[in-house]
Amino acid sequence: MKQFLALSFIFSASHFASANDNTHTLQLQDIFNLEYANQIDITDDGKTVYFVRNRMDIKTDRKVGNIWSVDYNTEQLQPLTSGVFMDYSPVLSPDGQRLAFISNRDGSNQIYMKWLKTGAVAKISNLTNAPRSITWSPNSKQLVFSMFVPEISSPPVSLPGKPKGASWADPAKFIDDVYYRADGRGYSQKGFNQLFTLNANGGNAQQLTNDNFDYNGGVSFSKNGELLYFSANRHAENALKPTNSEVYQLNLNTLEIIALTDRNGPDQQPQVSPNGQYLAYTGYDDKRTNYENTQLYIRDLKTGDTQSLTSDFDRSVGQIQWSANSKGLYFSYADEGQTALAYQPRSGKRKVITEQIGSVAFGRPYSGGDFDISENGDIAFTLADTQRPADVATIKRGTVKRLTDLNSDALQTKQLAKVEELWLKSSHDELPIQAWVAYPPGFDKSKKYPLMLEIHGGPVANYGPHFSAEVQLFAAKGNVVLYMNPRGSDSYGKEFAQTIHHNYPSNDYDDLMTGVDALIDKGFIDESKLFVTGGSGGGVLTAWIVGHTDRFAAAVVAKPVINWISFVLTADFYPFFADYWFPGKPWDHIEHYMKRSPISYVGNVKTPTMLLTGEADYRTPISETEQFYQALKLQGVDTAMVRIPNASHGITARPSNLMTKVAYIQWWFDKHSK
């Protein structure tokens, strides 16, 4: 059986990728030709935009990025860095003379400097660990960043009697931290992220904080450069109450730290206004729900008076940035699957600037994006849609101008799936549900097509009208692809997101089935070829679906949670999951946990179901996948398990793993097509 599976996959993958099939539709190997822009930084005069240009390197099988600039008037592109490296986090100095960035070009992540007039580039740091979140001082002479500092410790037990030259087993690993492993990073070393300062001309970094708390960057200077504002969780129970961060002030002369906020909930993104009078930040009152709207706060630094500027706004505030005149702030937010940008004055009515900020996600159609504001109010942002990954665009005097077209060479000859928006009313309670349908190239509504339901993770997240390599690849193989934002998704307000509070999965199942039924009613779906897949939270719902209906011909459950009890007790961020997704600890609420666990309904499953998970996944550990696989085997259900070596929860971080994921899913569905 194993040999049959392997040979079948080799045939299917080569068939999927064959250029002879249809050179005019997207093929697996085409993902190495795609590029996208992110990490936008615009000059004060609005004439030049710096950004990271990302691509997938076919030889190293990894994403690489270099820093480029584009001129507003001429649209001329120019590289600032080049090579098969990750150059990222470009930050312009306040005087506009230099660009600091982080790069791994010497084998480790270090801080580099680009002198914009001369073009000279130099590494200015020699750090023992990777720096994060570079911030310039107001006088352009210093940089502040965060870096992990390991804690020197020794195990409590050492074995006596080992003769010189003897070869004994490796010593035991002693663990006593709350967070001892993290998805994407593996088992943790003892230590904390601390704040450092570094002379902009290079030298030795000086440590600003030195205690047992994590400081993850994102700092802001006072106007005179003597005070530093940052967010951290410095509470005694910070490990077991991970969301309770505050905004702090650090005196750079005395290194004294004082708290400026004091409430139960996250306070983040502190930003001092250009005139130095106000401090803006984001946060919310923690009510231990699965979701709360993040609000925008402003504090008068003289009086301490604080107010929310968005208490009447039923969306979550994302990235924030002050206007140059300190009269208001720009902020991004997700609305109905799309990312928008608004301007919020300190007093008065907010204004929507654009709803076109494009996602920088690559594999699946998640929302997101980036923006920056010049001193004169020009806006640079990522622009993307269902047909193109993110480019660089600007808004000047209300006019949008696309400055780059990074994928014209890769996609101009490709027939891509057209994506259509749908609004549906859930069969459960008539709740409005937004969905999108990707039609295969050459779609003919008089014909019958397989339907693939693809479910997003989170579960509090959202899909939208964004480019998705996976959706396009599935559509290129002749599938109609349906993706939806069922109840519990964000970007529709707090009430919509909280419908799954302590209630997941539940009627989100009905929302998804409503979408499937709506497409069947259109007459072009082959009801014998209904397929379902999803990853993470989407994997949970896929496993839930096959336990509650037999209507699908096959399913692929990717990186799922199958048993909420074992998940909470093995996942990396377990204090949060236990306290926010459930009414209490597992042993106090066993019935509730098991009622929401797909494993409880495995006896109902008849649908051929394949599982696919990274072997180094610590968010939804592969033990969850193994439980369902073995349970399905005991039930006699047609099943298989695909394990991605060395892959974390973000399986598709390596391009070949994205190819593997898509090819295996398509093979499983082809195998079970009637």
XYZ file of C-alpha atoms in Angstrom:
674
model
C 0.000 0.000 0.000
C 2.798 2.438 0.850
C 4.484 1.752 -2.469
C 1.219 2.352 -4.341
C 0.697 5.697 -2.581
C 4.212 6.877 -3.366
C 4.034 5.906 -7.037
C 0.601 7.434 -7.426
C 1.799 10.714 -5.964
C 4.818 10.853 -8.257
C 2.535 10.403 -11.243
C 0.047 12.968 -10.008
C 2.627 15.608 -9.112
C 4.368 15.343 -12.445
C 0.996 15.420 -14.187
C -0.001 18.489 -12.169
C 3.209 20.358 -13.011
C 3.596 19.314 -16.620
C 4.070 22.279 -18.899
C 2.559 20.183 -21.697
C -0.823 20.052 -19.959
C -1.587 23.727 -20.370
C 1.132 26.331 -20.462
C -1.543 29.016 -20.208
C -2.715 28.054 -16.717
C -0.800 28.256 -13.474
C 1.396 25.228 -12.766
C 3.062 24.153 -9.537
C 6.548 25.281 -10.506
C 5.234 28.723 -11.462
C 5.236 29.798 -7.823
C 9.014 30.274 -8.152
C 8.305 33.018 -10.707
C 6.019 35.061 -8.463
C 7.082 38.139 -6.502
C 5.431 40.464 -4.013
C 6.203 43.727 -2.230
C 5.940 44.482 1.477
C 7.542 46.563 4.275
C 6.829 49.946 2.715
C 8.759 53.122 3.667
C 8.117 56.438 1.872
C 10.366 59.508 1.981
C 9.110 62.686 3.639
C 8.713 64.430 0.274
C 6.718 61.500 -1.121
C 8.988 61.148 -4.159
C 10.550 57.755 -3.373
C 9.181 54.553 -1.890
C 11.464 51.899 -0.419
C 10.182 48.346 -0.097
C 11.212 44.720 0.179
C 10.905 42.794 -3.064
C 10.275 39.134 -2.236
C 10.637 36.107 -4.485
C 11.002 32.351 -4.158
C 14.464 31.044 -4.994
C 14.244 27.733 -6.840
C 17.775 26.605 -5.944
C 17.590 27.156 -2.200
C 13.838 26.491 -1.987
C 13.362 29.531 0.234
C 11.905 32.995 0.118
C 14.516 35.684 -0.473
C 14.086 39.434 -0.311
C 16.031 42.494 -1.383
C 15.395 46.176 -0.795
C 14.349 48.255 -3.794
C 13.174 51.792 -4.401
C 10.674 53.159 -6.886
C 10.486 56.784 -8.013
C 7.000 58.305 -7.959
C 7.433 60.488 -11.044
C 9.366 58.147 -13.338
C 8.249 54.798 -11.848
C 11.896 53.790 -12.173
C 12.824 50.768 -10.056
C 16.271 50.580 -8.480
C 17.854 47.902 -6.289
C 19.489 48.960 -3.044
C 20.569 45.420 -2.227
C 20.845 42.225 -4.244
C 21.714 38.575 -3.837
C 20.126 35.388 -2.551
C 19.585 36.765 0.958
C 16.827 37.965 3.232
C 17.168 41.743 3.463
C 14.247 43.102 5.446
C 12.899 45.734 7.871
C 14.155 48.798 5.954
C 13.817 51.973 8.054
C 14.693 55.464 6.795
C 16.576 57.755 9.139
C 14.668 60.903 10.232
C 17.130 63.072 8.283
C 16.531 60.964 5.165
C 20.220 60.271 4.615
C 20.459 56.581 5.497
C 18.473 53.376 5.406
C 18.970 50.791 8.157
C 17.910 47.204 7.544
C 18.438 43.647 8.754
C 20.073 40.988 6.592
C 21.359 37.436 6.846
C 23.929 37.985 4.086
C 26.887 37.072 6.297
C 25.224 33.922 7.648
C 23.477 35.473 10.660
C 20.931 38.258 11.008
C 22.739 41.570 11.521
C 22.011 45.286 11.154
C 23.238 46.923 7.961
C 23.354 50.538 6.851
C 22.878 52.008 3.379
C 24.156 55.559 2.780
C 21.696 56.858 0.205
C 23.886 59.587 -1.317
C 26.984 57.465 -1.866
C 25.374 54.039 -2.179
C 27.791 52.579 0.368
C 26.558 49.587 2.404
C 28.111 48.309 5.620
C 27.313 45.872 8.372
C 27.258 47.929 11.569
C 26.524 45.227 14.137
C 28.163 42.045 15.358
C 25.361 40.566 17.413
C 25.144 37.132 18.978
C 21.427 36.795 18.202
C 19.023 38.195 15.621
C 17.901 41.820 16.089
C 14.252 42.772 15.781
C 12.231 45.970 15.283
C 14.780 48.666 14.416
C 13.830 52.221 15.447
C 15.810 55.404 14.750
C 16.427 58.082 17.382
C 15.060 61.545 16.438
C 18.580 62.893 15.765
C 19.432 59.996 13.401
C 22.442 59.038 15.529
C 21.188 55.918 17.319
C 19.176 52.772 16.657
C 17.108 50.889 19.206
C 16.171 47.250 18.715
C 15.354 44.126 20.690
C 17.437 40.961 20.887
C 17.254 37.689 22.749
C 19.698 37.378 25.641
C 20.214 33.793 26.840
C 20.143 33.047 30.533
C 23.119 31.181 31.925
C 21.851 28.130 33.752
C 22.959 24.652 34.658
C 20.851 21.514 35.198
C 20.020 20.615 38.817
C 21.530 17.151 38.393
C 24.964 16.111 37.160
C 26.024 12.480 37.056
C 29.113 11.377 38.968
C 31.589 8.719 38.020
C 32.058 9.291 34.292
C 35.589 8.038 33.397
C 37.766 10.181 31.193
C 37.154 9.343 27.549
C 33.933 7.428 28.300
C 31.024 7.724 25.880
C 27.769 8.123 27.808
C 24.294 9.028 26.625
C 23.516 12.692 26.034
C 22.498 14.377 29.295
C 18.863 14.828 30.181
C 17.182 18.094 29.230
C 15.702 19.889 32.226
C 12.664 22.112 31.514
C 10.759 24.253 34.024
C 9.553 27.221 31.923
C 5.882 27.797 31.076
C 6.784 28.357 27.432
C 9.368 25.743 26.568
C 8.842 25.381 22.833
C 7.440 27.623 20.115
C 6.122 26.871 16.674
C 8.681 27.739 14.026
C 11.489 28.008 16.576
C 11.517 24.638 18.316
C 12.506 24.051 21.921
C 13.357 27.299 23.648
C 16.574 28.387 25.282
C 16.240 30.092 28.635
C 16.414 33.850 28.376
C 14.530 37.028 27.465
C 14.294 39.596 24.702
C 15.926 42.822 25.870
C 16.183 46.335 24.409
C 19.499 47.593 23.026
C 20.862 50.760 21.478
C 23.502 50.919 18.756
C 25.388 53.863 17.296
C 24.232 54.420 13.710
C 27.886 54.431 12.619
C 28.416 51.001 14.122
C 30.092 49.731 17.269
C 29.056 47.702 20.268
C 25.388 47.476 21.194
C 24.494 48.737 24.674
C 21.825 46.908 26.666
C 19.009 49.145 27.969
C 16.936 46.574 29.878
C 18.201 43.708 31.970
C 15.478 41.797 33.791
C 13.288 38.739 33.462
C 10.742 40.174 31.034
C 10.436 40.155 27.261
C 10.767 43.376 25.273
C 9.898 42.774 21.662
C 10.664 46.148 20.119
C 8.237 48.549 18.517
C 9.544 51.514 20.521
C 8.910 55.250 20.127
C 11.107 58.161 21.232
C 10.041 61.360 22.939
C 10.615 64.447 20.792
C 13.842 65.318 22.658
C 15.101 61.737 22.403
C 15.511 61.283 26.166
C 12.538 58.990 26.786
C 11.616 55.709 25.166
C 8.097 54.274 25.059
C 7.440 50.579 24.551
C 4.961 47.802 25.260
C 5.738 44.803 27.464
C 4.147 42.395 29.920
C 6.119 43.038 33.105
C 3.514 41.574 35.469
C 4.534 38.856 37.888
C 2.176 36.343 36.258
C 3.071 37.336 32.707
C 3.542 33.757 31.519
C 0.076 32.590 32.562
C -1.597 35.888 31.585
C 0.091 36.503 28.255
C -2.176 39.264 26.898
C -1.820 41.698 29.819
C 0.765 44.123 28.429
C 1.211 47.787 29.355
C 2.842 50.837 27.826
C 6.024 51.837 29.661
C 8.361 54.804 29.653
C 12.133 54.293 29.852
C 14.397 57.181 30.811
C 17.505 56.759 28.655
C 19.656 58.672 31.132
C 18.708 56.779 34.298
C 17.233 53.582 32.699
C 14.274 53.959 35.079
C 11.081 52.295 33.821
C 7.588 53.455 34.773
C 4.206 52.135 33.643
C 1.845 54.543 31.867
C -1.114 52.176 31.596
C -2.626 49.848 34.151
C -5.521 47.703 33.114
C -6.246 44.089 32.338
C -5.635 43.819 28.634
C -3.063 44.416 25.914
C -1.698 47.937 25.409
C 0.568 48.039 22.369
C 2.085 50.075 19.510
C 2.993 53.233 21.472
C 3.713 56.160 19.149
C 4.615 59.677 20.232
C 3.099 62.458 18.116
C 5.541 64.524 16.028
C 4.941 67.553 18.269
C 5.775 65.450 21.328
C 2.512 66.229 23.146
C 0.571 62.986 22.737
C 1.078 59.258 22.956
C -1.087 57.001 20.802
C -1.410 53.270 21.379
C -3.787 50.387 20.728
C -5.496 47.937 23.073
C -8.711 46.718 24.678
C -10.164 45.623 27.993
C -9.576 41.900 28.358
C -12.831 40.051 29.051
C -11.422 36.582 28.299
C -13.454 36.257 25.137
C -12.252 34.779 21.878
C -12.265 38.277 20.333
C -12.428 41.963 21.262
C -12.111 44.997 19.013
C -8.696 46.616 19.333
C -9.196 50.343 19.922
C -7.049 53.409 19.250
C -6.178 55.425 22.366
C -4.530 58.803 22.770
C -2.898 60.103 25.946
C -1.945 63.680 26.743
C 1.621 63.331 28.013
C 1.329 66.428 30.222
C -1.999 65.757 31.914
C -2.237 61.985 31.548
C -5.780 62.312 30.171
C -6.536 59.301 27.974
C -9.412 58.626 25.583
C -10.370 56.085 22.956
C -10.829 57.560 19.504
C -12.605 54.477 18.162
C -15.023 53.425 20.897
C -17.858 53.733 18.350
C -16.007 51.741 15.667
C -16.982 48.074 15.361
C -13.719 46.927 13.791
C -10.221 46.244 15.118
C -7.554 48.897 14.661
C -4.425 47.494 13.033
C -1.235 49.397 12.182
C -1.208 53.063 13.283
C 0.777 56.156 12.230
C 0.589 59.818 13.200
C 0.050 62.561 10.636
C 2.990 64.988 10.422
C 0.944 67.823 11.950
C -0.030 65.699 14.997
C -3.713 66.441 14.392
C -4.672 62.821 13.866
C -3.641 59.269 13.037
C -3.932 56.909 10.117
C -4.838 53.307 10.875
C -5.548 50.131 8.941
C -8.377 47.741 9.687
C -10.005 44.671 8.180
C -13.525 45.104 6.838
C -15.450 42.317 5.121
C -12.305 40.481 4.050
C -10.517 43.587 2.753
C -7.925 45.845 4.396
C -8.812 49.532 4.563
C -7.023 52.690 5.674
C -8.707 55.472 7.632
C -7.700 58.855 9.010
C -8.847 59.563 12.570
C -8.459 63.160 13.825
C -7.847 63.737 17.529
C -11.369 65.122 17.581
C -13.911 64.795 14.825
C -15.131 62.316 12.258
C -12.858 59.664 10.788
C -12.449 59.371 7.044
C -11.860 56.253 4.947
C -8.850 56.856 2.683
C -8.791 53.615 0.697
C -10.152 50.091 0.837
C -7.541 48.789 -1.587
C -4.656 47.797 0.691
C -3.524 44.489 -0.730
C -2.614 41.369 1.153
C 1.008 40.250 1.413
C -0.067 36.671 2.135
C 1.128 34.345 -0.610
C -0.407 30.912 -0.315
C -3.989 31.498 0.792
C -6.236 34.593 0.463
C -5.839 36.080 3.936
C -6.244 39.832 4.335
C -3.407 42.105 5.441
C -1.012 44.573 3.881
C 1.259 47.494 4.663
C 1.302 51.285 4.343
C 3.383 54.364 5.173
C 2.633 58.099 5.216
C 4.971 60.866 4.056
C 5.358 64.188 5.856
C 3.145 65.909 3.295
C 0.416 63.279 3.574
C 1.200 61.107 0.551
C 0.388 57.454 1.152
C 2.371 54.445 -0.033
C 0.778 51.025 0.319
C 0.675 47.481 -0.988
C -1.835 47.054 -3.804
C -3.080 43.594 -4.728
C -6.160 41.734 -5.941
C -7.244 38.227 -6.877
C -5.179 38.337 -10.068
C -1.897 39.757 -8.768
C 0.256 39.548 -5.612
C 1.173 42.781 -3.840
C 2.684 45.708 -5.736
C 3.614 49.211 -4.561
C 1.103 52.022 -5.051
C 0.624 55.568 -3.792
C -2.215 57.962 -3.104
C -1.504 61.643 -3.804
C -4.326 64.146 -3.539
C -6.827 61.303 -3.587
C -5.475 59.674 -6.754
C -4.209 56.080 -6.672
C -1.150 55.298 -8.780
C 0.393 51.862 -9.200
C 4.182 52.193 -9.202
C 5.231 48.578 -9.815
C 4.048 45.601 -11.811
C 6.213 42.874 -10.354
C 4.405 39.911 -11.925
C 3.661 41.033 -15.462
C 6.303 38.663 -16.817
C 5.148 35.712 -14.718
C 1.383 36.042 -15.136
C 0.604 38.029 -18.275
C 0.377 34.859 -20.381
C -1.491 32.883 -17.716
C -5.243 32.351 -17.655
C -6.131 32.784 -14.001
C -9.290 31.917 -12.143
C -11.798 34.742 -12.013
C -13.009 35.332 -8.462
C -16.581 36.388 -7.697
C -17.964 37.646 -4.381
C -21.128 36.106 -2.921
C -23.318 37.032 0.036
C -25.402 34.261 1.557
C -27.800 33.839 4.467
C -26.918 30.989 6.794
C -29.385 28.119 6.923
C -29.040 28.207 10.706
C -30.288 31.720 11.466
C -30.164 33.854 8.281
C -26.898 35.458 9.414
C -25.244 37.171 6.389
C -22.125 35.279 5.295
C -19.578 36.512 2.764
C -17.947 34.113 0.317
C -15.863 34.061 -2.846
C -15.893 31.635 -5.766
C -12.887 31.019 -7.996
C -13.911 29.715 -11.416
C -11.475 27.544 -13.394
C -9.982 29.101 -16.543
C -12.308 28.557 -19.489
C -15.286 28.127 -17.171
C -18.517 27.180 -18.969
C -21.638 27.329 -16.805
C -23.339 24.736 -18.999
C -20.808 22.115 -17.844
C -20.382 20.296 -14.511
C -17.343 20.904 -12.301
C -15.892 19.492 -9.070
C -16.384 21.795 -6.082
C -13.612 22.316 -3.550
C -14.524 24.002 -0.265
C -11.342 25.556 1.232
C -11.685 26.748 4.860
C -9.534 29.382 6.563
C -7.732 28.942 9.872
C -7.728 31.109 12.947
C -10.503 30.527 13.663
C -10.738 34.315 14.184
C -9.222 35.413 10.870
C -10.562 36.259 7.444
C -10.192 35.499 3.766
C -10.910 38.074 1.088
C -10.500 39.093 -2.550
C -6.739 38.547 -2.565
C -4.276 36.638 -4.689
C -3.862 33.029 -3.566
C -1.393 30.683 -5.205
C -3.180 27.658 -3.729
C -6.651 28.704 -4.892
C -5.317 29.499 -8.366
C -3.526 26.149 -8.618
C -6.633 24.221 -7.599
C -8.765 26.174 -10.061
C -6.215 25.531 -12.817
C -6.949 21.823 -12.376
C -10.599 22.342 -13.203
C -12.083 22.851 -9.742
C -14.572 25.488 -8.727
C -13.076 26.701 -5.434
C -15.304 28.127 -2.711
C -13.852 30.013 0.239
C -15.888 31.734 2.922
C -15.825 33.742 6.119
C -18.182 31.776 8.382
C -19.269 33.096 11.767
C -16.305 33.628 14.045
C -14.290 35.328 11.308
C -13.122 38.841 12.033
C -13.670 41.960 9.874
C -17.442 41.895 10.505
C -17.544 43.334 14.013
C -17.355 41.999 17.536
C -20.721 40.260 17.689
C -20.042 38.243 14.532
C -16.630 37.121 15.791
C -17.943 36.251 19.252
C -20.648 33.911 17.968
C -18.099 31.103 18.385
C -16.963 32.119 21.876
C -16.861 28.810 23.822
C -18.873 27.530 20.856
C -16.435 26.292 18.237
C -17.026 24.384 16.051
C -20.808 24.793 15.932
C -23.031 26.676 13.510
C -20.067 27.746 11.420
C -20.675 24.277 9.955
C -24.131 25.428 8.807
C -22.637 28.557 7.257
C -20.213 26.481 5.194
C -22.901 24.049 4.058
C -25.042 27.012 3.010
C -22.254 28.054 0.647
C -21.958 24.564 -0.816
C -25.729 24.372 -1.352
C -25.798 27.806 -2.989
C -23.241 26.764 -5.593
C -24.970 23.456 -6.263
C -28.176 25.404 -6.920
C -26.405 27.305 -9.703
C -26.361 24.100 -11.738
C -22.703 23.780 -12.697
C -21.459 21.616 -9.800
C -21.094 17.838 -10.064
C -22.615 16.700 -6.746
C -20.630 13.455 -6.883
C -17.421 15.499 -6.754
C -17.709 17.606 -3.628
C -14.402 18.015 -1.776
C -13.405 19.835 1.398
C -10.089 20.909 2.885
C -8.677 23.467 5.297
C -5.711 24.099 7.535
C -5.401 24.786 11.265
C -8.831 26.122 12.264
C -9.896 25.068 8.781
C -8.542 21.616 9.548
C -10.683 21.513 12.694
C -13.772 22.371 10.666
C -12.903 19.864 7.938
C -12.600 17.099 10.545
C -15.866 18.331 12.096
C -17.602 18.261 8.712
C -16.744 14.634 7.914
C -18.033 13.715 11.375
C -21.379 15.365 10.638
C -22.081 14.646 6.959
C -21.228 12.098 4.262
C -21.920 14.425 1.346
C -18.257 14.963 0.410
C -16.445 12.512 -1.832
C -13.161 13.123 -0.022
C -11.547 15.436 2.514
C -8.046 16.611 3.404
C -7.569 17.714 7.008
C -4.444 19.879 7.325
C -2.676 20.613 10.647
C -5.839 20.160 12.731
C -6.949 20.052 16.325
C -8.764 16.764 16.857
C -8.983 16.574 20.640
C -9.203 19.905 22.473
C -7.969 18.400 25.733
C -4.744 17.021 24.270
C -4.327 20.178 22.186
C -4.460 22.531 25.172
C -1.985 20.310 27.007
C 0.554 20.067 24.144
C 0.290 23.291 22.090
C 2.959 25.979 22.449
C 0.682 28.841 23.572
C -1.411 26.751 25.951
C -2.101 29.348 28.717
C -3.960 31.466 26.156
C -5.918 28.609 24.603
C -7.112 27.278 27.952
C -8.250 30.649 29.278
C -9.730 32.280 26.173
C -11.142 29.499 24.034
C -12.761 27.528 26.838
C -14.668 28.223 30.065
C -11.849 26.763 32.157
C -9.188 24.095 32.452
C -9.796 20.768 30.681
C -10.213 18.689 33.861
C -12.930 21.041 35.068
C -14.848 21.024 31.792
C -14.204 17.628 30.183
C -17.700 17.381 28.695
C -17.450 20.817 27.087
C -14.021 20.102 25.580
C -15.085 16.751 24.180
C -18.365 18.071 22.757
C -16.332 20.423 20.555
C -13.669 17.853 19.630
C -13.829 16.188 16.192
C -12.512 12.970 17.776
C -15.886 12.592 19.504
C -17.584 12.119 16.135
C -15.051 9.862 14.457
C -17.508 6.968 14.680
C -19.698 8.773 12.147
C -16.971 9.283 9.543
C -17.293 7.472 6.225
C -15.640 10.082 3.986
C -12.163 9.151 2.678
C -9.995 11.525 4.715
C -6.312 12.302 4.341
C -4.313 14.228 6.953
C -1.418 16.581 6.239
C 0.787 18.224 8.903
C 4.333 19.415 9.466
C 6.389 17.165 11.709
C 7.777 20.208 13.584
C 4.366 21.776 14.168
C 4.103 22.915 17.793
C 0.953 25.011 17.335
C -1.272 22.069 16.381
C 1.143 19.243 17.203
C 1.291 16.303 14.840
C 0.042 14.099 17.684
C -3.387 15.593 16.883
C -3.079 14.328 13.324
C -1.895 10.927 14.518
C -4.947 10.565 16.797
C -7.358 11.083 13.936
C -5.383 8.917 11.543
C -5.335 5.977 13.950
C -8.978 6.470 14.881
C -9.969 6.422 11.209
C -7.904 3.277 10.684
C -9.711 1.612 13.586
C -13.004 2.640 11.999
C -11.997 1.188 8.630
C -12.184 4.553 6.904
C -10.023 5.112 3.822
C -7.281 7.385 5.156
C -3.659 8.385 4.706
C -1.230 10.612 6.567
C 1.174 13.035 4.881
C 3.965 14.253 7.174
C 6.046 17.223 6.005
C 9.591 16.850 7.405
C 10.991 19.799 9.379
C 7.897 21.902 8.667
C 6.234 23.966 11.390
C 2.633 25.192 11.458
C 3.454 27.420 8.494
C 3.906 24.439 6.199
C 4.249 26.501 3.043
C 7.148 28.658 4.281
C 9.282 26.707 1.835
C 7.940 26.886 -1.742
C 8.378 23.165 -2.418
C 6.199 22.428 0.601
C 3.455 24.586 -0.907
C 3.811 22.499 -4.064
C 3.701 19.298 -2.022
C 0.612 20.394 -0.124
C -1.341 21.339 -3.245
C -0.240 18.261 -5.212
C -1.153 15.811 -2.438
C -4.558 17.402 -1.890
C -5.322 17.340 -5.605
C -4.122 13.734 -5.872
C -6.371 12.623 -3.017
C -9.376 14.310 -4.572
C -8.585 12.890 -8.021
C -8.297 9.439 -6.483
C -11.772 9.732 -5.021
C -13.511 11.302 -7.985
C -16.437 9.120 -8.976
